[in-house]
Tab-separated table of C-alpha atoms in Angstrom:
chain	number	residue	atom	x	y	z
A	1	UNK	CA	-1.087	82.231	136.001
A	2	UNK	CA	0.770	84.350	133.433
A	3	UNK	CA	0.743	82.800	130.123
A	4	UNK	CA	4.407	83.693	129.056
A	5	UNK	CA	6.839	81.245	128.494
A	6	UNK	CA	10.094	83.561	126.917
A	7	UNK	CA	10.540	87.488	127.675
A	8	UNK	CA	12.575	89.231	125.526
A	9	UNK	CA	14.418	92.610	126.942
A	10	UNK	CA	15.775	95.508	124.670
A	11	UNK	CA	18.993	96.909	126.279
A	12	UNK	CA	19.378	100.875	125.381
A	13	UNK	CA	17.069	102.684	127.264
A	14	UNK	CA	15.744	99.964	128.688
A	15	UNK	CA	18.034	98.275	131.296
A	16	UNK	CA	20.515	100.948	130.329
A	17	UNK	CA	20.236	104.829	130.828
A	18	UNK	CA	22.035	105.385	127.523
A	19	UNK	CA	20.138	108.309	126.927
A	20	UNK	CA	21.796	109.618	130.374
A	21	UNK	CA	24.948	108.052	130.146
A	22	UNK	CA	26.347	107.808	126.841
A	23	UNK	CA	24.457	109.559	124.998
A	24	UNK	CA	25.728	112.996	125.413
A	25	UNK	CA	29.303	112.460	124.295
A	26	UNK	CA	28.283	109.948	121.784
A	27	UNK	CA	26.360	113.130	120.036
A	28	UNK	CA	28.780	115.673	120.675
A	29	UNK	CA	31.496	113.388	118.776
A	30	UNK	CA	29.075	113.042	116.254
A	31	UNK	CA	28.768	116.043	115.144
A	32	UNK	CA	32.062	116.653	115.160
A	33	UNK	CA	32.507	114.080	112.575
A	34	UNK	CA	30.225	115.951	110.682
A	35	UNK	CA	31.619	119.285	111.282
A	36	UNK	CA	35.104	117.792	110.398
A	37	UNK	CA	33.797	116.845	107.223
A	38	UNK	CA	32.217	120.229	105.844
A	39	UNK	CA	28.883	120.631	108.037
A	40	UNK	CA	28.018	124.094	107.360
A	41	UNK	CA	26.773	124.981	111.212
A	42	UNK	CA	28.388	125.710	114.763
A	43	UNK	CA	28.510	122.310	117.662
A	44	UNK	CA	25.987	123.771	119.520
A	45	UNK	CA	23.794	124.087	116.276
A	46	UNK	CA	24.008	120.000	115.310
A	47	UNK	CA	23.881	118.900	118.878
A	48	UNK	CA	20.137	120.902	118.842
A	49	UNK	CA	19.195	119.751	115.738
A	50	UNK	CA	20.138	116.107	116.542
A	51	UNK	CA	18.279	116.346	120.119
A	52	UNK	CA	15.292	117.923	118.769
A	53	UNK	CA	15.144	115.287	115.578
A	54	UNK	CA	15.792	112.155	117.653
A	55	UNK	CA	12.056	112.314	119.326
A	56	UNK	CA	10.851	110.767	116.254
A	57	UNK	CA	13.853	109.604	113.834
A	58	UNK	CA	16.042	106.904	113.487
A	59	UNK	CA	20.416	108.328	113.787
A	60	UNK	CA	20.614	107.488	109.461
A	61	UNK	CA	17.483	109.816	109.285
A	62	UNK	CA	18.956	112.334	112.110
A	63	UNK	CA	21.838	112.884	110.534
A	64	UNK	CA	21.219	113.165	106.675
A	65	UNK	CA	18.505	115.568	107.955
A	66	UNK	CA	21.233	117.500	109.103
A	67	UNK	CA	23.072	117.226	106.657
A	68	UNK	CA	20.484	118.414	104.322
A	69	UNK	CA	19.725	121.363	106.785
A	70	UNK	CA	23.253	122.747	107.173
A	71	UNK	CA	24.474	121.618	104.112
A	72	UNK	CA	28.091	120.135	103.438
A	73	UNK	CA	30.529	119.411	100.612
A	74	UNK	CA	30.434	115.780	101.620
A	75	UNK	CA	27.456	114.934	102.341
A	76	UNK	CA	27.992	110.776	102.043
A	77	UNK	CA	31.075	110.942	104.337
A	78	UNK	CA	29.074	113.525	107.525
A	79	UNK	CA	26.643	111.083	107.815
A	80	UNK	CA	28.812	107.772	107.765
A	81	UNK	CA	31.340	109.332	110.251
A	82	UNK	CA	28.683	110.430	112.492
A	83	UNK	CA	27.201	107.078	112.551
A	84	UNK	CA	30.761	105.469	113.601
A	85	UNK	CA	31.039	108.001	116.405
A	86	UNK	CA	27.265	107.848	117.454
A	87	UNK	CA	27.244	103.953	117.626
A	88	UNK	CA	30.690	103.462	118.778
A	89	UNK	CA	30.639	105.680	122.127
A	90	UNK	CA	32.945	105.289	124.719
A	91	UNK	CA	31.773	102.928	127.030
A	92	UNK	CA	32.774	102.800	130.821
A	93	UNK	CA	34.162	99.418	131.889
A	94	UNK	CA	31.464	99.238	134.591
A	95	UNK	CA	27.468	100.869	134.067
A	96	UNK	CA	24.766	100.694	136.298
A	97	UNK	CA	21.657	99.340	135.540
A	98	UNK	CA	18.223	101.188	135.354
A	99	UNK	CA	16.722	101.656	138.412
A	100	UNK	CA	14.661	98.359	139.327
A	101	UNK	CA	15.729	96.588	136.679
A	102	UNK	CA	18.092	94.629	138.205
A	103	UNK	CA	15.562	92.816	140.498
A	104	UNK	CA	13.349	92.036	137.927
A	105	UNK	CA	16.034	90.487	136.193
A	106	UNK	CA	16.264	88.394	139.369
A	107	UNK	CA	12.630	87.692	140.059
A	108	UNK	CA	12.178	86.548	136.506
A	109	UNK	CA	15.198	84.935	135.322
A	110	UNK	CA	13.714	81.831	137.604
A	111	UNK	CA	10.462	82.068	135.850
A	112	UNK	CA	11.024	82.741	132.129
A	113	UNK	CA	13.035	82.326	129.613
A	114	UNK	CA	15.076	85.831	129.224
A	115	UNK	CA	16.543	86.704	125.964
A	116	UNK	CA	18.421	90.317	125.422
A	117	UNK	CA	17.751	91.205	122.216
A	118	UNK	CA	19.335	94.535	120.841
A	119	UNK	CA	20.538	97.165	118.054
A	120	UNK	CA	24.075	98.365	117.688
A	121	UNK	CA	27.638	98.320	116.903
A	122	UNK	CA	28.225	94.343	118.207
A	123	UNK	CA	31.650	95.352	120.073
A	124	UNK	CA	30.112	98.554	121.596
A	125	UNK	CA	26.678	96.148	122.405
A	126	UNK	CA	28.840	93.971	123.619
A	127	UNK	CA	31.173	96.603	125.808
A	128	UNK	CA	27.448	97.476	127.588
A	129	UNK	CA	26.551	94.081	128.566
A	130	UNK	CA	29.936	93.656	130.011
A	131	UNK	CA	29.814	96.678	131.971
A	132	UNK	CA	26.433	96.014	133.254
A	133	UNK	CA	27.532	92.430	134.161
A	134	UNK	CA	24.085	91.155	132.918
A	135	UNK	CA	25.061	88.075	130.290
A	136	UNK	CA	24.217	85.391	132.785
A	137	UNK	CA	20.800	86.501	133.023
A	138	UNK	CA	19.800	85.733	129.412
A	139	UNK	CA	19.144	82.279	127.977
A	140	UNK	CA	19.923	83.932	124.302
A	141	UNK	CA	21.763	87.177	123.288
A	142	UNK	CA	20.355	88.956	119.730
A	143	UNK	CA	22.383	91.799	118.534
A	144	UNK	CA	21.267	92.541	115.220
A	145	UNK	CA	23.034	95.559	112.972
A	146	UNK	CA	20.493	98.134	111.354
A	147	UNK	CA	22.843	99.248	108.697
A	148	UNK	CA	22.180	96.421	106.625
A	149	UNK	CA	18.606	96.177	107.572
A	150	UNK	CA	18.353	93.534	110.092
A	151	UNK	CA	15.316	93.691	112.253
A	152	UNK	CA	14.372	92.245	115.723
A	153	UNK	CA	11.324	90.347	113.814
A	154	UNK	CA	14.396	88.021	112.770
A	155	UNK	CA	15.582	87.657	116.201
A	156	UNK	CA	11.747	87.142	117.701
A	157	UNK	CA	11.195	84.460	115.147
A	158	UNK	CA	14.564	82.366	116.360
A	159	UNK	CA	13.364	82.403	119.510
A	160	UNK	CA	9.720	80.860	119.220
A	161	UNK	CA	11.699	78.764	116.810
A	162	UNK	CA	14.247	77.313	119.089
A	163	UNK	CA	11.219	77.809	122.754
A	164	UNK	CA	8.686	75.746	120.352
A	165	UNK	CA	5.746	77.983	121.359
A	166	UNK	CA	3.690	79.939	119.944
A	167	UNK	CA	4.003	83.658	119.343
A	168	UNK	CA	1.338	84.438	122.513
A	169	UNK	CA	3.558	83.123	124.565
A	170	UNK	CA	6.461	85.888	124.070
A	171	UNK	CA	6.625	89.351	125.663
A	172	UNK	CA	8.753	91.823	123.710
A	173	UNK	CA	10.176	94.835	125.863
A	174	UNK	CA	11.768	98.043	124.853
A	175	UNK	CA	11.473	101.417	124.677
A	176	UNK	CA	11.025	102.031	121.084
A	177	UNK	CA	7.680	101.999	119.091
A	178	UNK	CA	9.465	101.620	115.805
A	179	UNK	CA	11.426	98.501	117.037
A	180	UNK	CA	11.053	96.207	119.934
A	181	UNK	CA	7.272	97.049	119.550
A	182	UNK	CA	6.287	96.838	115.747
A	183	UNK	CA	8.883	94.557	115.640
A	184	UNK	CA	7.000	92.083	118.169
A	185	UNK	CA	3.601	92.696	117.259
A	186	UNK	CA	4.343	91.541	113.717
A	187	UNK	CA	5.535	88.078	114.560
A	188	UNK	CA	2.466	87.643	116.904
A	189	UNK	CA	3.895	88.574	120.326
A	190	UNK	CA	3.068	90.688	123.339
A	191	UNK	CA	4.705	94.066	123.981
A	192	UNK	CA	5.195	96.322	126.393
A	193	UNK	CA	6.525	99.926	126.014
A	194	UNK	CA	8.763	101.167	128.143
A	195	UNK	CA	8.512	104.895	127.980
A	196	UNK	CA	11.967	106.291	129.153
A	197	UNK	CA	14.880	107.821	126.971
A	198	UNK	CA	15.273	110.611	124.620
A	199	UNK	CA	12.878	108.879	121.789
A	200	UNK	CA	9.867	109.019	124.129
A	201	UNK	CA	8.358	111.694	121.521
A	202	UNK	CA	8.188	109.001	119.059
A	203	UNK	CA	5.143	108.907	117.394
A	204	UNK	CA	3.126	105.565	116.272
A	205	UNK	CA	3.226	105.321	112.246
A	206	UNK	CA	2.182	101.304	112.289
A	207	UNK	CA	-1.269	99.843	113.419
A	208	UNK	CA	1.621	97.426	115.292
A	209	UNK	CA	3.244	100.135	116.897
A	210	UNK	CA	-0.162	100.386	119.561
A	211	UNK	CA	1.776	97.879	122.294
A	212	UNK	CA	0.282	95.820	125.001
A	213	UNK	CA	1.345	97.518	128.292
A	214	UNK	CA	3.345	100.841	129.008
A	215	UNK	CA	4.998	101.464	131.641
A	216	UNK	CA	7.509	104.426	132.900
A	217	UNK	CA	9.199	102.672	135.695
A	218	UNK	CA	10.600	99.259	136.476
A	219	UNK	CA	8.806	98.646	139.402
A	220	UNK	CA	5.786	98.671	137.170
A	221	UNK	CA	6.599	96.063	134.781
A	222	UNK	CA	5.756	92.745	136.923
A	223	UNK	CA	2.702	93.954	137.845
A	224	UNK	CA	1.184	95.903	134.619
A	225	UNK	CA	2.318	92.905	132.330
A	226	UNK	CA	1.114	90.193	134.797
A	227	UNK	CA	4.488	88.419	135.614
């Protein structure tokens, strides 16, 4: 009998194929921004920089790299507008989910408590989940904004809060090491890494960033993690 009570899902990466579908565009408008406000470098030059840099970095550390690299006359301004355009992508009115992820959903919406707990720009979040049709899955819906520091710690802890179980009992899943993982394993949860997307280079920097499970596929997941 697993001993999980309340599973909490990332959504980038994760049920989403961001990486596959939005990300493209989402960079090439970025740098743009950038460009348009003094980067010192060609398109094709930021877009390589920026795909080479996001194995490991956060987009605020991408792009001031970048922008210490190539150098611009407005340095404050390239990295803000490439934010806006990298976390505000255009977003289709209908995505498909990752493959597999869709029946887990199914299988263990009727055993667990599901919670979708995520990083972003809240409309563009918020555009996703409506395009993948997935809000009645979740019991709880976290979207927390990194550019004033919010964490998903904050969002783990509301949910053991308002569940009234202990931290054992939760299973954090996502595909970042520096988030949904460290993020988990320093409120007392499980975690499981899902290794997809263009951050799978990232490397651990945290004794908490070691997680529970990996797994590449979402056929894996119920199995591997016991579900």
């Amino acid at each position: 009998m697993t001993k999980y009570k309340s599973i909490a899902f990332d959504l980038d990466d994760t049920l989403l194929d961001t990486s596959g579908l939005l990300v493209p565009r989402a960079s090439q408008r970025a740098c743009e921004a950038m460009l348009a406000a003094g980067l010192r470098c060609t398109l094709d030059e930021c877009m390589s920089a920026r795909e080479e840099l996001a194995k490991e970095l956060s987009h605020t550390e991408i792009f001031t790299q970048i922008a210490n690299r190539f150098g611009t006359n407005q340095k404050g301004k390239a990295i803000h507008d490439a934010l806006e355009e990298f976390y505000n992508p255009q977003v289709p009115e209908t995505l498909p989910l990752l493959e597999g992820s869709l029946q887990n959903l199914e299988t263990l919406r009727g055993r667990y408590k599901l919670f979708l707990v995520t990083m972003g720009s809240r409309p563009s979040q918020e555009k996703k989940i409506k395009a993948l049709n997935i809000a009645g899955f979740f019991d709880g819906i976290y979207i927390l904004n990194g550019f004033i520091g919010e964490k998903k710690d904050s969002a783990f802890r509301e949910i053991l809060r308002t569940q009234g179980h202990d931290p054992k009992h939760l299973l954090s899943i996502g595909n970042r090491l520096s988030s949904e993982i460290r993020d988990g394993k320093r409120v007392g949860a499980d975690t499981c890494y899902f290794a997809y997307g263009e951050h799978t280079g990232e490397k651990p920097m945290y004794p908490e960033d070691h997680p529970d499970f990996t797994i590449t596929h979402h056929k894996d997941l119920i199995p591997t993690c016991g579900l």
